[in-house]
Amino acid sequence: MFPTPLATRTWGEKMRGLAGKTTELRYEGIGVCQGVAIGSVFLVDDPRGRIVRMFIPKHQVEAEIKRFREAVRAAQRQVHQAMRRFQEVFSSERAYILEAHLMMLKDRNLGRQVEDCIRENRVNAEWAVRDTSNHLLHIYTKITDDYLRERGSDVADVAHRLIKILSGTKARDLNELAANSIIVADDLLPSVAADLDPRRVLGFVTSAGGWASHTSIIARSVNIPAVVGVRDVTGRVRSGETIIIDGTTGTVIVNPLPETVRFYIELRERQQAEQLHYIEERELPPVTRDGRKVELRANIELIEEIETLQRFNAAGVGLYRSEFLYSQAASGLPTEEEQYEAYKFLADTCGEDGAVIRTFDLGGDKLHLDGFKPERNPALGLRAIRLSLAVDKILRTQVRAILRAALHPDGNARLKILLPFVSNLDEVRRAKEIIAEVERDLRAEQIPHAEDVEIGVMIETPAAVIMAEPLAREADYFSLGTNDLTQSLLAVDRGNENVDKMFDPMHPAVLRAIKYVADSARKINIPMNVCGEMASNPAQVIMLLGMGLTDLSMTPSAIPAIRRLVRSIKLEDAEKIASHAIALETPADVHRYVQTHLNELGSQFFATAHFG
Ligand code: PEP
Ligand code: MG
């Protein structure tokens, strides 16, 4: 939740010298990862963080054009390769999308437009590709024929591929370009946020986003102070201006006065001291005052995050969002071997506590598979288990890797499988058939693998809630995804700043749904854990504990506050609070009521409590 002392101290000292202006501008957004960051603005022009405008001196223009031409050739090679892979995995008729991309890449006319842009405007190739494609996209929007107009998305796809090639492993470059800065963008993709190095980038601010969007979840995972939902923020700042962000309150201050800078430096020091305090408590057992053990596990998106398990003393990984392997893989979907390596590492590191590998939750607001057209409504589209079953080779490869990696000499599987975004019992049945077939194949091939790996179902759609009992008969365990569940139950986009206040897991409808699922799991006698962001929030955790949910997986940096909460409450009190809150009729009533109990528990939870 806090920037590293090294980075912040350097900037703290600098700021004392820099702040000398007489006006400051304050903006409010949604603080999604705590901590104060003080730095200078680094404007980024696209969610992927790749497009930064650079001036090219005259003598380097031809070299820049050569760089562009090489990128076009590399893109052609990539598309050919993707077509081959695509035809192996998917039906061949879908490859026509990639054929269209290849034609565009071979179109000399298009290439000439980009080269003219580099030459005339003396800009870098990334910028020229973006500029030219924007111009083309604008023309496409005016076409009346539906089919032709839709081809605009192919232009965007090709431009995206070229920019990606030109900028290489761009997130690393972004770290270098923005070193000691605060990134300001309209939006950032979760995969870009995941690649930010908190030792180099001090924080970020975006116009788009909400508390439970994946970009915000990632900010908390990589522990980088962040504020989202600041309206038109890119139009309100200039690169190089001094900026302070407070990731707890969501305040953003541009050109701060010297006394403001002093205030925030002190606040940051207090927060860092508090952080150390938390770390000292890491060995204290997470047991309620009336003796109930609560499991505190970690949600992990990147394999590198595994070190946080030890730092926060987590009981293994309760949710591994495996789809982030896709953004890190060399090309396209990660291979069986790439996946095996990652899962084996998790299995070895987590030991007996184990790790839950969620099968790819591609789509939604996360990552999109190359070659698939962007969807109009991705949150409700061909995502997660739907995609894994539609193209079952994806699931088979992943399951092979999981079963192989789960094997442990003591005979107990160290990994569990989790199926995301289930909305139909048949999806679970089909996935189980596929898993059984993969097991048979591995046996026939005499490849060592674990038997009887547990298969869990994520409860994150209203259909899964209503069908909780029959689903519980098919599943080895439930995992409650409160982020998608809140989104779909309340019909509120989890990543939309305009409705962020309505995104509220404390809404009685959500609480009642959770209670029904918890009771169903108990009735059918299967375990249930919670892996949505609700498990990271003290006020909301009281509700979960009160409903008997004592296996919680959360963003690792939330573990200290939740440990403290668990140790300061009695389970029987949580039960009383939850049963009263569930009977209330409006979210505001629930917040008011729970707040009084938080007040009684002490002020230490206020900073971390998020009220929708
Ligand atoms: C959820 O929806 O609550 C969840 C844990 O999954 P994700 O946030 O990755 O969609
Ligand atoms: Mg989800």
CSV table of C-alpha atoms in Angstrom, one decimal, residues 292 454-455 468-478 516-529:
chain,number,residue,atom,x,y,z
A,292,ARG,CA,-12.3,-19.4,15.8
A,454,GLU,CA,-10.4,-30.8,-6.2
A,455,ILE,CA,-12.7,-28.9,-8.6
A,468,ALA,CA,-26.3,-23.0,-5.5
A,469,GLU,CA,-27.7,-26.3,-4.1
A,470,PRO,CA,-27.4,-28.3,-7.3
A,471,LEU,CA,-24.1,-26.7,-8.0
A,472,ALA,CA,-22.8,-27.7,-4.6
A,473,ARG,CA,-23.6,-31.3,-5.4
A,474,GLU,CA,-21.3,-31.1,-8.4
A,475,ALA,CA,-18.5,-29.1,-6.8
A,476,ASP,CA,-15.8,-30.0,-4.3
A,477,TYR,CA,-15.9,-26.5,-3.0
A,478,PHE,CA,-17.3,-23.0,-3.7
A,516,TYR,CA,-28.2,-18.2,0.6
A,517,VAL,CA,-25.0,-19.6,-1.0
A,518,ALA,CA,-23.3,-20.1,2.4
A,519,ASP,CA,-26.3,-21.9,3.7
A,520,SER,CA,-26.6,-24.1,0.6
A,521,ALA,CA,-22.9,-25.0,0.8
A,522,ARG,CA,-23.3,-25.9,4.5
A,523,LYS,CA,-26.4,-28.0,3.7
A,524,ILE,CA,-24.7,-30.0,1.0
A,525,ASN,CA,-21.6,-30.1,3.2
A,526,ILE,CA,-19.0,-28.6,0.9
A,527,PRO,CA,-16.4,-25.9,2.0
A,528,MET,CA,-16.7,-22.4,0.8
A,529,ASN,CA,-14.2,-19.6,0.6
